[in-house]
Amino acid sequence: MIGGNESCTAGPIPMSYLTCLTYFLGEWTGVEHIEDYLSYAVYLLWVLFPLAVVFLLPSVLIILFYTSILLLHIYKRKNELKEAYSNDFWDGAKEMLATLWDGHGRIWHGYELHGAENIPEGPGLIVFYHGATPADYVYFMARLLIQRKRYCHVVADHFVFRLPGFKLLLDVHGVMHGPKEECVSALKKGCLIAIAPGGVREALFSDEMYTIIWGNRKGFAQVAIDAKVPIIPMFTQNVREGIRTLGGISKIFSIFLLPIVPLYGGFPVKLRTFIGEPIPYEPNITAEELTAKTKAALQALIEKHQKLPGNIFRALMERFQTQKKED
């Protein structure tokens, strides 16, 4: 076995391993003074490494999603499931994935859920602010299932259903396309549903000021009125500090209608989800009035629990604080 202090030789002159490698590379490529180029390459690597990490960390979420899909396929194979299956069959798989995501939320973000008592025992429509990714909603769903044994369906953008390999994950978790009739039917059956009216546009174009971008969308309000259920506002503190989008490049979405833009961050900032007081059903309210009321309730949660403008360093430091802004 060769010791760490031994050297290799090239001709009569003994050399260290690094010098030896440089020598052979020079001989192979024919480039003189290749050690200068290597030193420059090492320097660039050292300088660019933090930048590379910032853009690579968000891929952890993608890895977790596909790990979840892989676990579902293993679960399906282990139980020799063929084509038809019931919701009860997947209860064990849902709890397994909830444990996986809740563990990630606890370890990486010190995730906390506040105000879960505001969620009614019966049906309800949760309306939340959409960060650059929906990771905070996944943490919420996992924690709710673990603590309250309550499952929450979510309405997703159409492009999510075109993501490769996601079909099983979406089917198992009852993710919905969002037709009003389907949502109303599910609510009348007693389901809990979550929706971010801002959707992908809010995810891409909102910023550290946490601007609510709903446009003229009020279909969710009509769903709540037709189903005669309360609306529950929800907001996650520091959600835009964990992962951010490159604002200028986000304009690609408005041109090509593609929700694919570079993300950066993945920082272990403190995340706290706050559930506001329910907005009860009123028989005589219009969709426009209920939309305005819901937006005001969500804005109040943002102003109460988020320091504006958002700051990544401050959000990181909040991991070491025991008190939140206001509870």
XYZ file of C-alpha atoms in Angstrom:
327
model
C 0.000 0.000 0.000
C 1.362 3.415 -0.921
C 1.680 5.930 1.921
C 0.459 9.515 1.742
C 3.992 10.918 1.747
C 5.332 8.716 -1.026
C 6.041 10.106 -4.469
C 5.911 8.903 -8.025
C 8.741 9.291 -10.477
C 8.980 10.502 -14.018
C 12.504 9.767 -15.148
C 15.158 10.303 -12.505
C 13.340 13.086 -10.624
C 10.949 12.108 -7.778
C 7.719 14.137 -7.669
C 4.669 14.540 -5.407
C 1.341 13.147 -6.577
C 0.032 16.586 -7.655
C 3.206 17.385 -9.541
C 3.105 13.909 -11.040
C -0.475 14.424 -12.249
C 0.461 17.808 -13.705
C 3.423 16.264 -15.476
C 1.372 13.509 -17.094
C -1.386 15.919 -18.136
C 1.216 18.154 -19.720
C 2.741 15.216 -21.573
C -0.666 13.974 -22.717
C -2.077 17.330 -23.871
C 1.167 18.896 -25.027
C 0.298 22.127 -23.187
C 3.220 23.901 -21.564
C 2.898 25.247 -18.019
C -0.387 23.406 -17.561
C -0.075 23.908 -13.800
C -0.960 27.590 -14.315
C -4.192 26.627 -16.065
C -4.992 24.113 -13.321
C -4.421 26.719 -10.625
C -6.770 29.094 -12.456
C -9.388 26.340 -12.795
C -9.179 25.550 -9.081
C -9.571 29.256 -8.283
C -12.672 29.531 -10.494
C -14.121 26.433 -8.872
C -13.559 27.942 -5.438
C -15.198 31.227 -6.461
C -18.176 29.703 -8.268
C -18.877 26.860 -5.832
C -21.220 28.897 -3.553
C -23.134 30.117 -6.627
C -23.477 26.562 -7.904
C -24.786 25.401 -4.523
C -27.417 28.158 -4.493
C -28.824 26.919 -7.811
C -28.451 23.210 -7.002
C -30.163 23.194 -3.585
C -33.692 23.650 -5.010
C -33.186 20.347 -6.842
C -33.462 18.647 -3.443
C -37.227 19.210 -3.629
C -37.352 17.553 -7.042
C -35.399 14.615 -5.639
C -37.856 14.349 -2.748
C -40.840 14.384 -5.105
C -39.390 11.607 -7.236
C -38.351 9.692 -4.122
C -41.989 9.890 -3.045
C -43.068 8.538 -6.423
C -40.539 5.691 -6.176
C -41.800 4.783 -2.695
C -45.379 4.704 -3.983
C -44.388 2.305 -6.761
C -42.588 0.089 -4.232
C -45.641 0.208 -1.962
C -47.859 -0.721 -4.898
C -45.608 -3.615 -5.965
C -45.186 -4.929 -2.427
C -48.943 -5.221 -1.992
C -49.378 -6.797 -5.417
C -51.764 -4.107 -6.536
C -52.879 -4.396 -10.132
C -55.341 -1.901 -11.531
C -58.164 -1.100 -9.166
C -57.447 0.180 -5.709
C -59.369 1.969 -3.015
C -58.450 5.082 -1.101
C -58.094 3.024 2.063
C -55.359 1.000 0.429
C -53.153 4.069 0.140
C -53.545 5.263 3.735
C -50.289 3.609 4.758
C -48.456 5.152 1.798
C -49.810 8.626 2.594
C -48.631 8.363 6.196
C -45.224 7.140 5.012
C -44.793 10.117 2.671
C -46.135 12.494 5.316
C -43.404 11.283 7.658
C -40.778 11.815 4.933
C -41.848 15.374 4.129
C -42.517 16.354 7.725
C -39.036 15.140 8.634
C -37.512 17.266 5.881
C -39.539 20.288 6.988
C -38.511 19.869 10.628
C -34.822 19.338 9.922
C -34.239 21.821 7.102
C -36.698 24.592 7.988
C -37.670 24.010 11.626
C -41.202 23.952 10.235
C -44.073 24.960 12.532
C -47.836 24.928 12.074
C -49.948 27.442 14.003
C -53.710 27.851 14.133
C -54.649 24.324 13.060
C -57.585 24.605 15.450
C -59.119 27.075 12.969
C -59.621 24.271 10.474
C -63.215 23.006 10.856
C -63.991 19.345 11.424
C -66.176 19.343 8.340
C -65.515 20.619 4.819
C -63.698 23.850 4.136
C -61.752 25.694 1.427
C -58.208 26.716 2.414
C -56.885 29.674 0.404
C -53.128 30.228 0.585
C -50.380 32.456 -0.763
C -48.229 30.678 -3.380
C -44.451 30.837 -2.894
C -41.901 30.082 -5.607
C -42.573 26.383 -4.928
C -45.480 24.657 -3.131
C -43.118 23.026 -0.606
C -44.728 24.859 2.325
C -48.129 23.417 1.377
C -46.647 19.904 1.286
C -45.190 20.440 4.778
C -48.589 21.686 5.964
C -50.415 18.722 4.465
C -47.952 16.281 6.049
C -48.166 17.894 9.497
C -51.966 18.050 9.354
C -52.167 14.360 8.492
C -49.756 13.381 11.260
C -51.222 15.566 14.004
C -54.923 15.689 13.138
C -55.325 12.587 10.941
C -56.942 14.957 8.470
C -56.212 14.904 4.766
C -56.321 17.987 2.548
C -56.752 17.821 -1.223
C -55.257 20.555 -3.386
C -56.152 22.150 -6.710
C -53.081 22.261 -8.979
C -52.240 24.002 -12.233
C -52.747 21.983 -15.409
C -49.009 21.817 -16.186
C -48.443 19.747 -13.009
C -50.409 16.903 -14.566
C -47.993 16.870 -17.504
C -44.871 16.399 -15.383
C -43.200 13.062 -16.221
C -43.784 10.336 -13.653
C -46.144 12.367 -11.454
C -49.404 10.619 -12.339
C -49.344 8.067 -9.508
C -48.363 10.682 -6.922
C -51.188 12.994 -8.014
C -53.751 10.175 -8.141
C -52.879 8.856 -4.688
C -53.107 12.304 -3.116
C -56.282 13.248 -4.930
C -54.792 16.342 -6.555
C -57.505 18.062 -8.567
C -57.517 19.850 -11.930
C -59.858 22.404 -10.498
C -63.185 22.392 -12.412
C -65.729 24.152 -10.198
C -68.156 21.241 -10.319
C -65.506 18.780 -9.138
C -64.480 21.033 -6.251
C -68.065 21.693 -5.168
C -68.829 17.967 -5.273
C -65.779 17.125 -3.137
C -66.640 19.807 -0.580
C -70.220 18.580 -0.313
C -68.804 15.126 0.480
C -66.988 16.612 3.468
C -63.514 17.051 1.982
C -60.994 19.716 2.900
C -59.584 21.442 -0.194
C -56.728 23.925 -0.598
C -56.184 26.339 -3.463
C -53.779 29.180 -4.275
C -55.756 31.564 -6.511
C -52.524 33.250 -7.621
C -51.181 29.954 -8.903
C -48.068 29.876 -11.064
C -48.264 33.584 -11.867
C -48.063 34.507 -8.194
C -45.251 31.985 -7.699
C -43.161 33.553 -10.473
C -43.967 37.245 -10.279
C -44.518 38.000 -6.610
C -41.430 39.098 -4.697
C -40.022 39.822 -1.241
C -42.904 42.269 -0.684
C -45.282 39.270 -0.770
C -47.664 40.907 -3.214
C -50.878 38.926 -3.704
C -51.396 38.431 -7.450
C -54.855 37.038 -8.150
C -55.903 39.120 -11.124
C -59.647 38.711 -11.633
C -59.808 35.164 -10.312
C -62.842 34.636 -8.145
C -63.882 31.105 -9.096
C -62.742 29.773 -5.716
C -65.172 32.126 -3.989
C -68.037 30.880 -6.134
C -67.069 27.304 -5.252
C -67.250 28.127 -1.524
C -70.633 29.792 -2.009
C -72.076 26.916 -4.043
C -70.781 24.331 -1.555
C -71.826 26.486 1.426
C -68.481 26.056 3.190
C -66.172 28.480 5.029
C -62.943 29.819 3.544
C -59.813 29.491 5.676
C -56.892 31.822 4.833
C -53.357 30.406 5.182
C -49.897 31.956 4.921
C -46.367 30.631 5.459
C -43.828 33.016 6.908
C -40.548 33.384 4.929
C -41.812 31.174 2.097
C -40.202 33.463 -0.507
C -36.881 33.524 1.336
C -36.407 29.762 1.120
C -36.486 29.641 -2.676
C -36.652 32.555 -5.072
C -37.092 33.003 -8.809
C -35.033 35.179 -11.124
C -37.591 37.930 -11.591
C -36.438 39.183 -14.986
C -36.255 35.720 -16.507
C -39.711 34.972 -15.098
C -41.068 37.125 -17.926
C -40.441 34.122 -20.156
C -43.608 32.678 -18.626
C -45.683 35.626 -19.768
C -44.338 35.254 -23.302
C -44.321 31.485 -23.790
C -46.746 30.488 -21.008
C -44.100 28.099 -19.634
C -43.789 27.987 -15.830
C -40.150 26.921 -16.120
C -37.666 29.470 -14.816
C -34.394 29.217 -12.881
C -34.838 28.904 -9.133
C -32.179 29.665 -6.579
C -31.915 29.321 -2.844
C -32.991 26.242 -0.977
C -31.852 28.069 2.147
C -32.749 26.527 5.536
C -34.864 29.520 6.572
C -37.480 29.354 9.293
C -40.923 28.427 7.959
C -44.087 28.895 9.993
C -47.529 28.297 8.542
C -50.364 30.336 10.041
C -54.027 29.381 9.683
C -56.364 32.350 9.982
C -59.882 32.426 11.329
C -62.481 30.950 8.971
C -64.633 33.250 6.870
C -68.091 31.716 7.365
C -70.540 31.036 4.593
C -73.022 33.834 3.950
C -76.006 33.031 1.707
C -76.376 36.545 0.310
C -72.716 37.348 -0.425
C -71.460 37.587 -4.018
C -68.312 35.968 -5.398
C -66.727 39.419 -5.851
C -67.423 40.375 -2.247
C -66.143 37.064 -0.883
C -62.993 37.326 -3.014
C -62.256 40.792 -1.616
C -62.939 39.570 1.908
C -60.618 36.588 1.483
C -57.853 38.691 -0.034
C -58.082 41.129 2.871
C -57.868 38.258 5.387
C -54.811 36.817 3.652
C -53.179 40.239 3.438
C -53.774 40.678 7.167
C -51.949 37.391 7.847
C -49.004 38.538 5.728
C -48.797 41.899 7.491
C -49.069 40.295 10.911
C -46.552 37.497 10.500
C -44.116 38.620 7.788
C -41.525 41.369 8.095
C -41.450 43.284 4.819
C -39.500 43.309 2.658
C -38.463 39.711 3.149
C -34.801 39.157 3.946
C -32.940 35.865 3.548
C -30.396 36.529 6.305
C -33.108 37.558 8.779
C -35.141 34.472 7.867
C -32.078 32.297 8.549
C -31.514 33.969 11.928
C -35.117 33.281 12.900
C -34.155 29.603 13.127
C -32.486 30.546 16.408
C -35.350 32.672 17.761
C -38.003 31.178 20.020
C -40.660 33.803 19.322
C -42.332 34.628 16.042
C -43.310 38.079 14.877
C -46.811 37.898 16.289
C -49.016 34.932 17.084
